[in-house]
Structures are given as structure tokens and as C-alpha cells.
Short mmCIF file of C-alpha atoms in Angstrom, two decimals:
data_model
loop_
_atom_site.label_atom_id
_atom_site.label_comp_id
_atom_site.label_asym_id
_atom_site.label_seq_id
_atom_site.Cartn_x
_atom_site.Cartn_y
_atom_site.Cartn_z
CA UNK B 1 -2.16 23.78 35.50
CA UNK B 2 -1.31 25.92 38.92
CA UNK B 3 0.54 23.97 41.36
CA UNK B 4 -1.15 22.92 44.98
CA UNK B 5 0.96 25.04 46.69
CA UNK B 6 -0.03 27.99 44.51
CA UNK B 7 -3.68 27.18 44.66
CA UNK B 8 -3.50 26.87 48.83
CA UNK B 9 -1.79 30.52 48.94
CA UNK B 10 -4.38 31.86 46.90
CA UNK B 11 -7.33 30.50 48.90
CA UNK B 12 -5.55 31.63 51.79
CA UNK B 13 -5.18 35.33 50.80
CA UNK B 14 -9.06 35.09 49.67
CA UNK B 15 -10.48 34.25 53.03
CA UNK B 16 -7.70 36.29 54.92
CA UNK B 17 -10.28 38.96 55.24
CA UNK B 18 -13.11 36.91 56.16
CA UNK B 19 -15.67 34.83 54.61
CA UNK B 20 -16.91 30.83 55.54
CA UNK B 21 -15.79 29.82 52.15
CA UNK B 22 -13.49 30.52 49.05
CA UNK B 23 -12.92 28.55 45.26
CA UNK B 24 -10.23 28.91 42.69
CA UNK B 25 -11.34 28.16 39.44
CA UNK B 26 -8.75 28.25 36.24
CA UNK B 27 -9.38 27.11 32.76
CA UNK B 28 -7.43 27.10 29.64
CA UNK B 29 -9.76 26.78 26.76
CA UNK B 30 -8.97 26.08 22.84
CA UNK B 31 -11.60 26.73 20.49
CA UNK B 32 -11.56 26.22 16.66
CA UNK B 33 -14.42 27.71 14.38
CA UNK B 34 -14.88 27.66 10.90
CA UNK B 35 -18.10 28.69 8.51
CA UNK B 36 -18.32 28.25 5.06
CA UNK B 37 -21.04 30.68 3.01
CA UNK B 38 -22.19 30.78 -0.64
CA UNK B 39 -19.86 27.69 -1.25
CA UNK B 40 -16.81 29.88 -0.11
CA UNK B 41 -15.05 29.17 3.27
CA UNK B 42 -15.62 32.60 4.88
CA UNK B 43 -13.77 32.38 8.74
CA UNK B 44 -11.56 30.08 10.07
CA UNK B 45 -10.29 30.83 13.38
CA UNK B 46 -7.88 29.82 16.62
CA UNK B 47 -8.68 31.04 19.97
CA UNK B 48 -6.82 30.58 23.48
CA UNK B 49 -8.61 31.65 26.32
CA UNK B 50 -7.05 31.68 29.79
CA UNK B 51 -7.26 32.79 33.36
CA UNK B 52 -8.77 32.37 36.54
CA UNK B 53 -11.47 33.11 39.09
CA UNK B 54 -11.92 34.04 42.90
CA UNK B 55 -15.20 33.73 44.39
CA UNK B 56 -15.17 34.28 48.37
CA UNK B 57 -19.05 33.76 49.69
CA UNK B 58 -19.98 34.52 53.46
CA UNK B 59 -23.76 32.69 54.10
CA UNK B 60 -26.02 34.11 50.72
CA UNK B 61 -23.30 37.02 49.69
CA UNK B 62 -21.09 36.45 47.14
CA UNK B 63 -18.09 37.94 46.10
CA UNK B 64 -16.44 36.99 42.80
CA UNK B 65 -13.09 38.46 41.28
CA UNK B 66 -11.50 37.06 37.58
CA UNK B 67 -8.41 37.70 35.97
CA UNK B 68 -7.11 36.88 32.23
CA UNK B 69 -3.55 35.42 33.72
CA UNK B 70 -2.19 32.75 35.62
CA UNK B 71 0.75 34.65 37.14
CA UNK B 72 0.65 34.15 41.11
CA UNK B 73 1.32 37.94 41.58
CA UNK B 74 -2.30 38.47 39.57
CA UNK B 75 -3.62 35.52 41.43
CA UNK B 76 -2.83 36.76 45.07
CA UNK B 77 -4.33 40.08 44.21
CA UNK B 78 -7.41 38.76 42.45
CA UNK B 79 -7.79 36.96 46.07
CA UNK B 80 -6.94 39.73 48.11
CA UNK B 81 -9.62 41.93 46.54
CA UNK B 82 -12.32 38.81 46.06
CA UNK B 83 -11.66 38.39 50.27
CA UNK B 84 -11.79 42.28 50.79
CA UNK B 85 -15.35 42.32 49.40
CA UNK B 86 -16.60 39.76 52.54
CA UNK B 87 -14.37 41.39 55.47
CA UNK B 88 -15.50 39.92 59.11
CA UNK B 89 -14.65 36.52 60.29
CA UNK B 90 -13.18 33.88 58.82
CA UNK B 91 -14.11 29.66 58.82
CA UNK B 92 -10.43 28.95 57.45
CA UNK B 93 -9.37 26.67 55.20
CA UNK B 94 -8.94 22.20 55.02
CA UNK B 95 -6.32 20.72 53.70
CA UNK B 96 -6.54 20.17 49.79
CA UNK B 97 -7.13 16.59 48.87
CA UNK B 98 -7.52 15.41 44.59
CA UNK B 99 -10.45 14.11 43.92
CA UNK B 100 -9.53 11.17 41.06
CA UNK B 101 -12.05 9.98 39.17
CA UNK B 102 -11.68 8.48 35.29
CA UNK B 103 -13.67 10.56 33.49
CA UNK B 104 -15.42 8.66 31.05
CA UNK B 105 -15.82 10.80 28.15
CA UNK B 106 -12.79 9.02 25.83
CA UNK B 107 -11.56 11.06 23.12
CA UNK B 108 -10.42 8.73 20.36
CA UNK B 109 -9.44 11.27 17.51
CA UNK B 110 -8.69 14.60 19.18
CA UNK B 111 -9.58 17.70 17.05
CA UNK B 112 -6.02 19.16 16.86
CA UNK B 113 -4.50 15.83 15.20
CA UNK B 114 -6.96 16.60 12.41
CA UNK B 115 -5.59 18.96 9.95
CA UNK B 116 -7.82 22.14 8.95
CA UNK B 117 -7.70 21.18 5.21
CA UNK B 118 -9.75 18.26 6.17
CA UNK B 119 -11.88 19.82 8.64
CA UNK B 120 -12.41 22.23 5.38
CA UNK B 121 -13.73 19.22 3.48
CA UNK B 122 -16.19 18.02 5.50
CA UNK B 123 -17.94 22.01 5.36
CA UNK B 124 -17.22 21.88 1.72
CA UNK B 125 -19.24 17.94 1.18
CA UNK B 126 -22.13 19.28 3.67
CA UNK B 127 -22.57 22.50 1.28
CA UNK B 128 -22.26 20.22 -1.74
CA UNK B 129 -25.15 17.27 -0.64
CA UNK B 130 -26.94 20.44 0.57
CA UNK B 131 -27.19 22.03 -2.49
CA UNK B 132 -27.55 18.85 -4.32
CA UNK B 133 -31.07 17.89 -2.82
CA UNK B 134 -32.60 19.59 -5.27
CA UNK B 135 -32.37 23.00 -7.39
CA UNK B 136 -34.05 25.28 -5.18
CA UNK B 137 -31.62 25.28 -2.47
CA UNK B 138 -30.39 28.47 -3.29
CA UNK B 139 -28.60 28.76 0.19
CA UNK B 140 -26.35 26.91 2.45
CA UNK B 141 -24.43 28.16 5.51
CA UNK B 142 -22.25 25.17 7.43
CA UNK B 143 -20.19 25.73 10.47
CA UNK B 144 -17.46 23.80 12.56
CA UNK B 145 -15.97 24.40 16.31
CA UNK B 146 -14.38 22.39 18.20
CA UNK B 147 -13.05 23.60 21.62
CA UNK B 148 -10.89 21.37 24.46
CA UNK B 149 -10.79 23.00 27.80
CA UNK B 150 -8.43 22.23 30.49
CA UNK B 151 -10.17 22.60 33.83
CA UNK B 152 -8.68 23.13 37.51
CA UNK B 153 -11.19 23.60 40.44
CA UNK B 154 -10.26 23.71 44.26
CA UNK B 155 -11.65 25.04 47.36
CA UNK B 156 -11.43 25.99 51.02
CA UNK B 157 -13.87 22.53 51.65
CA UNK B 158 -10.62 20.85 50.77
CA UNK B 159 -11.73 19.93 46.89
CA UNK B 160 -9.22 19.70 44.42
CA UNK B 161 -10.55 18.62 40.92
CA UNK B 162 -9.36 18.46 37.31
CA UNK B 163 -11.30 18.07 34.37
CA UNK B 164 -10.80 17.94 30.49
CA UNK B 165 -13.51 18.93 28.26
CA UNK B 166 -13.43 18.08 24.66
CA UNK B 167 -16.38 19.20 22.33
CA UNK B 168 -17.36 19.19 18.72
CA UNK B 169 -19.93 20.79 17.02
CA UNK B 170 -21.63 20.77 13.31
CA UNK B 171 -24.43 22.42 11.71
CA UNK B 172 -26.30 23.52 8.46
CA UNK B 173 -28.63 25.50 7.48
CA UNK B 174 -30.07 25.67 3.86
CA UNK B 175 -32.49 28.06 2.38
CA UNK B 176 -34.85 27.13 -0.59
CA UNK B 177 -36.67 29.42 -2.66
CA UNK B 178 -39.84 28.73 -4.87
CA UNK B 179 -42.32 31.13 -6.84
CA UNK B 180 -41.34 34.12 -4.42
CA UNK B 181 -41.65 31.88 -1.24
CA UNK B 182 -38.54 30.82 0.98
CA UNK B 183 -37.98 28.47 3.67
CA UNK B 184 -35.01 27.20 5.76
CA UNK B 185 -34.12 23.95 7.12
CA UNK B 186 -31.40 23.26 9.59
CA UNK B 187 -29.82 19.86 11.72
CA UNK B 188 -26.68 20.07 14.01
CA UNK B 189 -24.91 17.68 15.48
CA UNK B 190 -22.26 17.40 18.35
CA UNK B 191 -21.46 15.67 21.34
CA UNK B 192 -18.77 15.35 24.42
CA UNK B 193 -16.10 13.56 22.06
CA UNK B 194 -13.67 13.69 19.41
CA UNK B 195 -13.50 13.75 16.05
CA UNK B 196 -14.55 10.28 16.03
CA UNK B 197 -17.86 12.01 16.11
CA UNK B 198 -17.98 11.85 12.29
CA UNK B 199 -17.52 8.23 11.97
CA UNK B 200 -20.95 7.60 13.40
CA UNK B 201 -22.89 10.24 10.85
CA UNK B 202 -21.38 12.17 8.09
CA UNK B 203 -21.31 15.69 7.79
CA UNK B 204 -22.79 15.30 4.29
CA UNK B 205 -25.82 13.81 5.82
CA UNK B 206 -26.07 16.98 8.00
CA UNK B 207 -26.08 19.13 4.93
CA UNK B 208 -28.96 16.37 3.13
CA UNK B 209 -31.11 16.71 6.00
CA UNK B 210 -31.13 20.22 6.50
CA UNK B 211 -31.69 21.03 2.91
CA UNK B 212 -34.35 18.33 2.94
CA UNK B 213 -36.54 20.14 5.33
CA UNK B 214 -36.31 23.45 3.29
CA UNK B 215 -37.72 21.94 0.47
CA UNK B 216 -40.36 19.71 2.07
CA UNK B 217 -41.65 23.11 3.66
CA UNK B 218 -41.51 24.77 0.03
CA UNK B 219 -44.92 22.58 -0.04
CA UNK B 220 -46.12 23.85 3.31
CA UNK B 221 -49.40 25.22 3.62
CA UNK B 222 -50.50 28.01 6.12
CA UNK B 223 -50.89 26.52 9.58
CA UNK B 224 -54.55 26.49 11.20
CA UNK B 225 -54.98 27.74 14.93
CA UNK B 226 -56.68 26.74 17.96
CA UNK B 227 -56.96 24.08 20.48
CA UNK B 228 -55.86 20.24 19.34
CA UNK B 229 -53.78 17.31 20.11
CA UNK B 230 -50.41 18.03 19.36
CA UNK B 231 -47.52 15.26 19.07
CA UNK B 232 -43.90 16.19 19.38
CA UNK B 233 -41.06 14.25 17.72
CA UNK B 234 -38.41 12.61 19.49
CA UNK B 235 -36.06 14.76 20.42
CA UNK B 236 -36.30 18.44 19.19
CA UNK B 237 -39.57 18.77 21.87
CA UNK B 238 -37.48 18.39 24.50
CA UNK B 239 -36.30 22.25 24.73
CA UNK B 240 -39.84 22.97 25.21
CA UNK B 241 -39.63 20.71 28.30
CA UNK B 242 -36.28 22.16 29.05
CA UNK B 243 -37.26 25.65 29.07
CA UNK B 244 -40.98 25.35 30.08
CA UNK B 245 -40.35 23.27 33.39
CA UNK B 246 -36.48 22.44 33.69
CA UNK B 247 -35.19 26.10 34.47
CA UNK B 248 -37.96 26.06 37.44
CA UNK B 249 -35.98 23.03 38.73
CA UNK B 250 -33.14 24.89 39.21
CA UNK B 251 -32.56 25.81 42.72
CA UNK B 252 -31.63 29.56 42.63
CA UNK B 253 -35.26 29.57 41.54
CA UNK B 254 -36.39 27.15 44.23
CA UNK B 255 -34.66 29.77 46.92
CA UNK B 256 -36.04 33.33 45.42
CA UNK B 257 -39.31 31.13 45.60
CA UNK B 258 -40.50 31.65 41.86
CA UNK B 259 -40.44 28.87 40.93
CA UNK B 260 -43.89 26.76 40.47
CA UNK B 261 -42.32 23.70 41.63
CA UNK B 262 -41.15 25.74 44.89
CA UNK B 263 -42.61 23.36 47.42
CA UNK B 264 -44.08 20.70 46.04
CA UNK B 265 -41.76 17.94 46.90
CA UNK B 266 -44.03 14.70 46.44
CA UNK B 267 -47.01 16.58 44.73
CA UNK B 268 -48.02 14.88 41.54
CA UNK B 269 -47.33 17.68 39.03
CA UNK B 270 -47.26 15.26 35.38
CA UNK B 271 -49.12 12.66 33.91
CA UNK B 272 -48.06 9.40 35.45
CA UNK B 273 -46.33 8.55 32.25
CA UNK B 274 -43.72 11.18 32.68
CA UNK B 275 -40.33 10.74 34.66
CA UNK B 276 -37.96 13.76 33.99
CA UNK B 277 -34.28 13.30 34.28
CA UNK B 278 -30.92 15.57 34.63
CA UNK B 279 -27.96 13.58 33.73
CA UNK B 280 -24.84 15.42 33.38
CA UNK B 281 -22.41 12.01 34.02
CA UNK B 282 -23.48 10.62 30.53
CA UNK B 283 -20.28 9.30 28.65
CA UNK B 284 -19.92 11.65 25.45
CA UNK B 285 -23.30 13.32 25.94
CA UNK B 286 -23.13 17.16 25.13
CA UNK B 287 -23.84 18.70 28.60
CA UNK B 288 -21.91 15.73 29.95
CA UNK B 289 -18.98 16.33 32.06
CA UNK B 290 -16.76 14.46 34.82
CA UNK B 291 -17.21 16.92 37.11
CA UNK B 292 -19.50 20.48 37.49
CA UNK B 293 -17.68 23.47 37.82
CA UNK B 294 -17.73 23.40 41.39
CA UNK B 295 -15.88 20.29 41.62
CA UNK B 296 -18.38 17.68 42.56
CA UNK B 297 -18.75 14.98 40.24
CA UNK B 298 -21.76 14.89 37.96
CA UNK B 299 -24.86 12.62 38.16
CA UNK B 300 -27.98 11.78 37.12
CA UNK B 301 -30.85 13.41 39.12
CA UNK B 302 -34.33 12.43 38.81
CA UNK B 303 -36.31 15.49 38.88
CA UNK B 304 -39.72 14.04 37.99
CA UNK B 305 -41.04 10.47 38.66
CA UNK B 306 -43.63 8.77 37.66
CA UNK B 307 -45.24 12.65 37.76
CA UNK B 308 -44.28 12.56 41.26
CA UNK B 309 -41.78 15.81 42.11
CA UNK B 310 -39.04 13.96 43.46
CA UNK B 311 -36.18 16.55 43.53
CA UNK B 312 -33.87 19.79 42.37
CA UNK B 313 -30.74 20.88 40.46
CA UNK B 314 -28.66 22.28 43.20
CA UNK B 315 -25.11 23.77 43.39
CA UNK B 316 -23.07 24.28 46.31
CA UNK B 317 -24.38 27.55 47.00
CA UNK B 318 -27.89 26.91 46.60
CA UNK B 319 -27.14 23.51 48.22
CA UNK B 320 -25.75 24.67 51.16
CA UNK B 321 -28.32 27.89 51.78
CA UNK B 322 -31.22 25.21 51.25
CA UNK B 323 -29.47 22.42 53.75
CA UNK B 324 -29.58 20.20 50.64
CA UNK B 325 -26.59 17.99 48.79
CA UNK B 326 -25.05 19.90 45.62
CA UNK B 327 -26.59 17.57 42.22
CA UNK B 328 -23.43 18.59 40.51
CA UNK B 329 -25.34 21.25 38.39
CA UNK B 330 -22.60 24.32 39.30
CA UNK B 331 -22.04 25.40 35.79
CA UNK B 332 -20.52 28.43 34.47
CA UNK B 333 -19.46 29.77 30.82
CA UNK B 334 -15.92 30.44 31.34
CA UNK B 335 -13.56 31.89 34.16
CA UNK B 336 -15.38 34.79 33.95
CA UNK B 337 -18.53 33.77 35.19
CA UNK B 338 -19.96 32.64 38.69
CA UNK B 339 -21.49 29.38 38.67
CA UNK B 340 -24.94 28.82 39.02
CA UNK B 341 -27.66 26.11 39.14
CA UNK B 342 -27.64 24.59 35.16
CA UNK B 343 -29.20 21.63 33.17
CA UNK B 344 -26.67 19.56 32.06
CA UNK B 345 -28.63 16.50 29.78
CA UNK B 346 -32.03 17.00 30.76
CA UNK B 347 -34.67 14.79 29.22
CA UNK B 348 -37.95 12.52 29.76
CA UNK B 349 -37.58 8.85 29.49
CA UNK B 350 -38.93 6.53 26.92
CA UNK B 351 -42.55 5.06 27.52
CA UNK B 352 -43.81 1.72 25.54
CA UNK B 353 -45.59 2.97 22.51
CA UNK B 354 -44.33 3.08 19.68
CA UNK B 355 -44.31 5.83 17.37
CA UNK B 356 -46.51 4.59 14.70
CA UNK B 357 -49.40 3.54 17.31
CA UNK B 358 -49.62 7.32 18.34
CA UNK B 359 -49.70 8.49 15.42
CA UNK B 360 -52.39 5.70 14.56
CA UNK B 361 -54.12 7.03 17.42
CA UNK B 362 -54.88 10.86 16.65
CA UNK B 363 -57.85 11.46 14.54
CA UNK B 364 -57.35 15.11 14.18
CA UNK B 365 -54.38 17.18 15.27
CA UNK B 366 -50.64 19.16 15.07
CA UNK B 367 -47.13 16.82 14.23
CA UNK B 368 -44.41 18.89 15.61
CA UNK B 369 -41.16 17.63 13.89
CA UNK B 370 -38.47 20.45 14.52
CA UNK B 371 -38.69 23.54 16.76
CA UNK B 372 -37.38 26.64 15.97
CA UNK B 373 -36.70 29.11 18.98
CA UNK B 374 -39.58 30.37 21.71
CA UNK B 375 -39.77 32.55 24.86
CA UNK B 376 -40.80 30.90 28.48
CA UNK B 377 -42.25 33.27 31.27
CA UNK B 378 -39.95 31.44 34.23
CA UNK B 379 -42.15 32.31 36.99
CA UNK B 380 -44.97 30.57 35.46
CA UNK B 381 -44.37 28.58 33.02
CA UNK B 382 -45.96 29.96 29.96
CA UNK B 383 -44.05 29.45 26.77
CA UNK B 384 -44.30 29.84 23.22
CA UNK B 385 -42.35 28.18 20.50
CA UNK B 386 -42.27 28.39 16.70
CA UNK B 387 -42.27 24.89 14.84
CA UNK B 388 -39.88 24.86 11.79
CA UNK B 389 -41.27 21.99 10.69
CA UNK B 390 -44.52 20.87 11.19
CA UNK B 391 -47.67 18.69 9.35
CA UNK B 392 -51.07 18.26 9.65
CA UNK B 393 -52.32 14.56 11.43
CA UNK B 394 -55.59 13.49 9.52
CA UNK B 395 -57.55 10.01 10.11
CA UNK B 396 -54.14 8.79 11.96
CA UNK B 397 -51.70 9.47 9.45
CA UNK B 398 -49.28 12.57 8.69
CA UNK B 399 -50.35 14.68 5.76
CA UNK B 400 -49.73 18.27 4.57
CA UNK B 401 -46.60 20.21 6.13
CA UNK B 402 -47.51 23.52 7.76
CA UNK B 403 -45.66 26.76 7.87
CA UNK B 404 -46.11 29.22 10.51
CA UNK B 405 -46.70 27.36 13.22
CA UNK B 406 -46.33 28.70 17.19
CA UNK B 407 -46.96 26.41 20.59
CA UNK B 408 -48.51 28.46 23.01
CA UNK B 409 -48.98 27.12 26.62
CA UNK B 410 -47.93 26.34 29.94
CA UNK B 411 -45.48 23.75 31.33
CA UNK B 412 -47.08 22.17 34.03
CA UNK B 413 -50.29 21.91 31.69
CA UNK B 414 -48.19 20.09 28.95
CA UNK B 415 -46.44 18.30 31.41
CA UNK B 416 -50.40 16.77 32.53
CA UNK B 417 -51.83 16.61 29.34
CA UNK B 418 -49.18 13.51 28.09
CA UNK B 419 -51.33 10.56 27.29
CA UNK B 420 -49.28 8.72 25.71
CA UNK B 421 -44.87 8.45 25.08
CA UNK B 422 -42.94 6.49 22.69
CA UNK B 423 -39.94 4.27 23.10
CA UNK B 424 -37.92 6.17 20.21
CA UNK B 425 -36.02 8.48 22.79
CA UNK B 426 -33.47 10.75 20.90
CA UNK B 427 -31.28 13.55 22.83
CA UNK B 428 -30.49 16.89 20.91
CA UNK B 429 -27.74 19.67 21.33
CA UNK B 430 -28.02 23.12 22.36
CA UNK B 431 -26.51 26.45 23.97
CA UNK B 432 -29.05 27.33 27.18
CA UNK B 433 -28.62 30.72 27.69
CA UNK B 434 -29.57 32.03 31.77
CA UNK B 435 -28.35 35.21 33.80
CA UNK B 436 -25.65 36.51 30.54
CA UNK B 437 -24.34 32.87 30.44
CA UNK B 438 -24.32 30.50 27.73
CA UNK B 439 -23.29 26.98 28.34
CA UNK B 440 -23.50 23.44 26.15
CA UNK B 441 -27.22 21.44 27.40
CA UNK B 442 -28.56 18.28 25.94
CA UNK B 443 -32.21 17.66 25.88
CA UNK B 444 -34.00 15.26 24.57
CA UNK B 445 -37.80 13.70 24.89
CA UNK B 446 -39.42 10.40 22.59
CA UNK B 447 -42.23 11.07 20.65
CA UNK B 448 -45.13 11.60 23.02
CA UNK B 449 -48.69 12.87 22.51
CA UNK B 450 -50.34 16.43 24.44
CA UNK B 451 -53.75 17.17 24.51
CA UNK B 452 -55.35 20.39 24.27
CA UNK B 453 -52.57 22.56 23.47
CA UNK B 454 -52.74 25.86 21.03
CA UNK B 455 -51.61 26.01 18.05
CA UNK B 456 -50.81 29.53 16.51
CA UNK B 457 -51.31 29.69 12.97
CA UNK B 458 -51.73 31.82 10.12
CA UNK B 459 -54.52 30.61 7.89
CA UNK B 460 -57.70 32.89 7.74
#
């Protein structure tokens, strides 16, 4: 993308000021979206982004500088002013030196060799098995992106990385209606890969699935409240877990200390059945890639073990302020950003029961099936979620579907009240927004079983 010569001028002129260390990050990003509403394709668009960043840091101060070109005049400047904002001495510059490593995210079908009219099909046979679960779907909304991004990272430390990105996404949503009452159902898919993607599910499935949870909750009745045992699906509950407890494993909130892990390296902060884990090295996994956006290869990170806290998300900042090793969590949402501490796949590992037997095993209580959105206080923990689809558990079996529902709680509380976990794992896709930035997270959880956790309702 820039040549090594280029890139070793540039970091020159960025630390010719001053500063103990200075990154060049450039990216080149395709991205193709379409949406198709009321049966009628309604966008379909092309976007090339591409530029480059400057970020010149001298102990905890950062300076950061971006600029929508890859011409070296632009470049030089970008790095004059990114060094001008850290002025005092300077810790120089190593030799650059490529990191190789084969990423292993393989892209069998890329999205460009796939031609729109057919990427038009699939959004026109998801609205079609959508609306053909049944005639009160009166609504269906289905979207497409794909997006390839060409990465180049180096820096004063001597890095030199390259990385290509490659990711597909798919979603529905479908709205049913019934004596005055509506109700919406969604599913997504997406991953790290090609188009290849739809050879393992087909988008028509998607559209099914969604439009089957709209109608199911057309039966819903209001949700109860209080205290009971709640049991989470595989998957979806895993962005409870990710917002509730993962962002305080980040280490820009270890360092500002408000974090409620801050600390507690060793302290046993789960159940015993719980072992959290950030894996961002994951071959075709949606937060996966080969390296962060720092340049140091991804990997998998145990954060939790056994309820034991056994470790952070750091990035090379954080990493080196904290006299720790970056995790490969640097992540950022373009050129444009800084990176900062991220989740990549985050998720809790399978436990022996299955399914069924917890299920079995709750007399009373809440099934959480599908999550909608929620709000986490980061500093302590406390969250609350809606549930977009959720039933009632009576005498060990699921019954009536509820509408309504909210999660209210604490992390740390869910985290201990886990008595029991499935071996059904499933990971899920999402966009984790933090500090204006939104960037591509997996999380995932098996089935699992809380106790004592409220449940919002709004039956009276």
C-alpha cells in the first residue's frame, strides 16, 4: 500500500520533534450495502474509504493526526504536526522489520466476484420466506454489506504488519401485526469470510426465522416481574456478559481504576463453572482478525478461569503504561480513530449439561431466548436489557412467550449466581460501540442458568 521507505520517512518526521514512540496506520476500505423495504430494493451502495493516521505518544500523552490521502506530501505533514503536538526529546526510531504471518481467515468466494443482481436475490428470497411464514407479517426490512479492508500498520518499535479484512453481513427484521398488537422479530448473520458464508445457511432461512419470532410473540402474554431463576439461550446472552463484565476487562479501564475488576488478579469473582474468554485469532470468526490494529498478532486471552480473574485486554498503550504484554486488543474503527483496548470474540465456554437437563431443572422461572438492546453502568456493573423474545419456565418445561420483558442486575452478581452451563455454545455478531467508535465483536455464551435475577415486566 505505501512503500517502506515512505512509511520510515514518515515515522521519522513524526518523532523529529520528540516523543518515545510513533505508528503509521493506512487502510483502504470497500464497503457494499444494500436494503430492501416493503418488497422494493430501496439503497444499494459502493463506498471507498482511504487514508491514513499519525499517532506520536510520549509516556500517557497522546497525540494523533489523520488524513483522507495517501500522497507523501499529506503524509509528511500529517507527521510533522502529529510530532509537533509531543515536542521535547526524542527515543528514535528501529529499523522496520515485516512481520509474516498466514492469516487464517480464507476467503473462498470474495464479495466483488459476486454480481449485485445476485446479491439482490438473496434480499429479495429472505423478504419472500419472511413474508411467507404466515399472513400477519405485514413487514420485512433485509439488509446486505459486505466490506474488504486493506490494512498497513508500522511503527517506531520496528513493526511492520499487513492485514486483509474481509466481512459479510445479513439481517432481517419482520414485523407482524394482530388485533391492533405488533411485534418484531429479527436474526443476522455474518462472519470473517466470503461469500461462501451463504453456503452454510441461506439467507431465506434468515428471513424464516426472523419472521418466526414475530409471530410466536403475536401470542405473548404480558411479562411478570420480580426476583427468579432466569436461563439465557446460547448465544444471544452473551452481550449481557459482554457489556456487563467484558468492557471492565479492558485495560484503559483497569488504568483510570474504574473498573471492578481493577485489582483483583486471582480473586474468585464467578461461579466456578465460568471461564471467560477473548479470542480475536479465531479463523472466520466476526471480531477475528490476523493482527489488532496495532500490529501485534491476535490471540486468545483467558480473562476468567474457573471464576478465578486470571487476566486483561491490553493494547500497547495501556500495555506499556501498566508494564504488561499488549493481548492484541488495539482496535480502532477506521483511520480516523485512535486505537483503544476492544473485545474482539469474547465469550464463556461450554459446561457439561445439556440444555434439556436445565431446563428440566427449573421449577419456576424466566427463558431468555433473544435480547434486544440494554444500557450497562461501566463503573459498576449494573445493566439492564430488554428480552425480544422470552417464555415463561413452568414444572421444567417452556410454556407461554412473554412480551415486555427487561433484565435488571449487576455483572459480577450474574457472573456468581451461574449454577449450572450447557454444552450447546453458539457465538453471535455485533457492532460494540465505546468512546464514538464502533467496531465488529463476537460474543457468544451456551445456555446456562442465573439465580435470583429481576425480571422487569409489565403485568399488573
Amino acid at each position: 500500500m505505501l512503500s517502506e521507505n515512505l512509511v520510515s520517512k514518515v515515522l521519522g518526521e513524526a518523532l523529529k520533534e520528540g516523543g518515545d514512540f510513533a505508528e503509521l496506520y493506512a487502510e483502504r476500505r470497500h464497503t457494499v450495502s444494500m436494503s430492501l423495504e416493503d418488497s422494493r430494493l430501496e439503497r444499494s451502495s459502493t463506498g471507498l474509504d482511504a487514508g491514513v493516521s499519525i499517532r506520536v505518544t510520549r509516556g500517557r500523552a497522546v497525540s494523533f493526526v489523520s488524513v483522507d490521502s495517501m500522497e507523501e506530501r499529506d503524509l509528511v505533514e500529517a507527521a510533522r504536526l502529529a510530532g509537533q503536538g509531543l515536542a521535547g526529546d526524542s527515543a528514535g526510531m528501529k529499523q522496520l522489520e515485516l512481520i509474516t504471518l498466514t492469516s487464517p481467515h480464507v476467503i473462498e468466494v470474495t464479495p466483488a466476484s459476486v454480481a449485485a443482481r445476485e446479491k439482490a436475490a438473496m434480499l429479495q428470497a429472505a423478504d419472500a420466506a419472511a413474508r411467507g411464514a404466515g399472513g400477519e407479517i405485514v413487514q420485512a426490512s433485509v439488509g446486505y454489506q459486505d466490506e474488504v479492508s486493506e490494512i498497513m500498520i508500522a511503527n517506531s518499535e520496528g513493526v511492520l504488519a499487513a492485514d486483509s479484512r474481509t466481512r459479510v453481513r445479513f439481517s432481517v427484521r419482520a414485523v407482524g401485526a394482530r388485533d391492533g398488537m405488533m411485534q418484531t422479530g429479527a436474526d443476522s448473520m455474518g462472519a470473517h469470510r466470503g461469500m461462501e458464508l451463504f453456503e452454510v445457511r441461506d439467507p431465506a432461512d434468515v428471513g424464516l426465522v426472523a419472521a418466526q419470532k414475530a409471530l410466536i410473540m403475536l401470542d405473548s402474554q404480558p411479562s411478570p416481574s420480580g426476583k427468579m431463576t432466569v436461563v439465557l439461550h446460547r448465544g444471544f446472552g452473551g452481550v449481557l456478559f459482554h457489556e456487563a463484565c467484558g468492557h471492565g476487562l479492558e485495560a484503559d479501564s483497569i488504568e483510570k481504576g474504574t473498573s471492578v475488576f481493577a485489582g483483583r488478579i486471582g480473586e474468585q469473582v464467578a461461579s466456578g463453572l465460568v471461564t471467560l474468554v477473548d479470542d480475536g485469532s479465531i479463523p472466520g470468526e466476526w471480531g477475528s482478525s490476523t493482527f489488532d490494529d496495532e500490529g501485534t498478532p491476535t490471540q486468545r486471552t483467558v480473562l476468567i478461569e474457573e471464576g478465578r480473574l486470571a487476566g486483561f485486554m491490553y493494547d500497547g498503550l495501556r500495555a506499556r503504561n501498566l508494564g504488561a504484554v499488549s493481548t492484541g486488543n488495539g482496535r480502532r474503527q477506521s483511520f480516523r480513530h485512535p486505537p483503544i483496548p476492544r473485545m474482539t470474540n469474547t465469550f464463556i465456554h461450554a459446561g457439561t449439561s445439556k440444555p434439556e437437563e436445565i431446563i428440566a431443572a427449573t421449577e419456576k422461572g424466566f427463558y431468555a431466548k433473544t435480547l434486544a438492546g440494554g444500557q450497562v453502568e461501566p463503573a459498576s456493573g449494573d445493566f439492564v436489557f430488554g428480552v425480544s423474545e422470552g417464555y415463561t419456565i413452568e414444572g421444567g418445561r417452556v410454556t407461554t412467550p412473554l412480551r415486555g420483558a427487561t433484565l435488571i442486575g449487576n455483572g459480577l452478581n450474574a457472573l456468581n449466581n451461574i449454577d449450572m452451563v450447557a454444552d450447546d455454545f453458539e457465538m453471535h455478531i455485533g457492532v460494540c460501540g465505546k468512546d464514538g467508535q464502533g467496531v465488529p465483536a463476537g460474543s457468544g455464551q451456551p445456555t446456562l442458568r442465573i439465580l435470583d435475577m429481576t425480571v422487569g415486566g409489565t403485568e399488573i
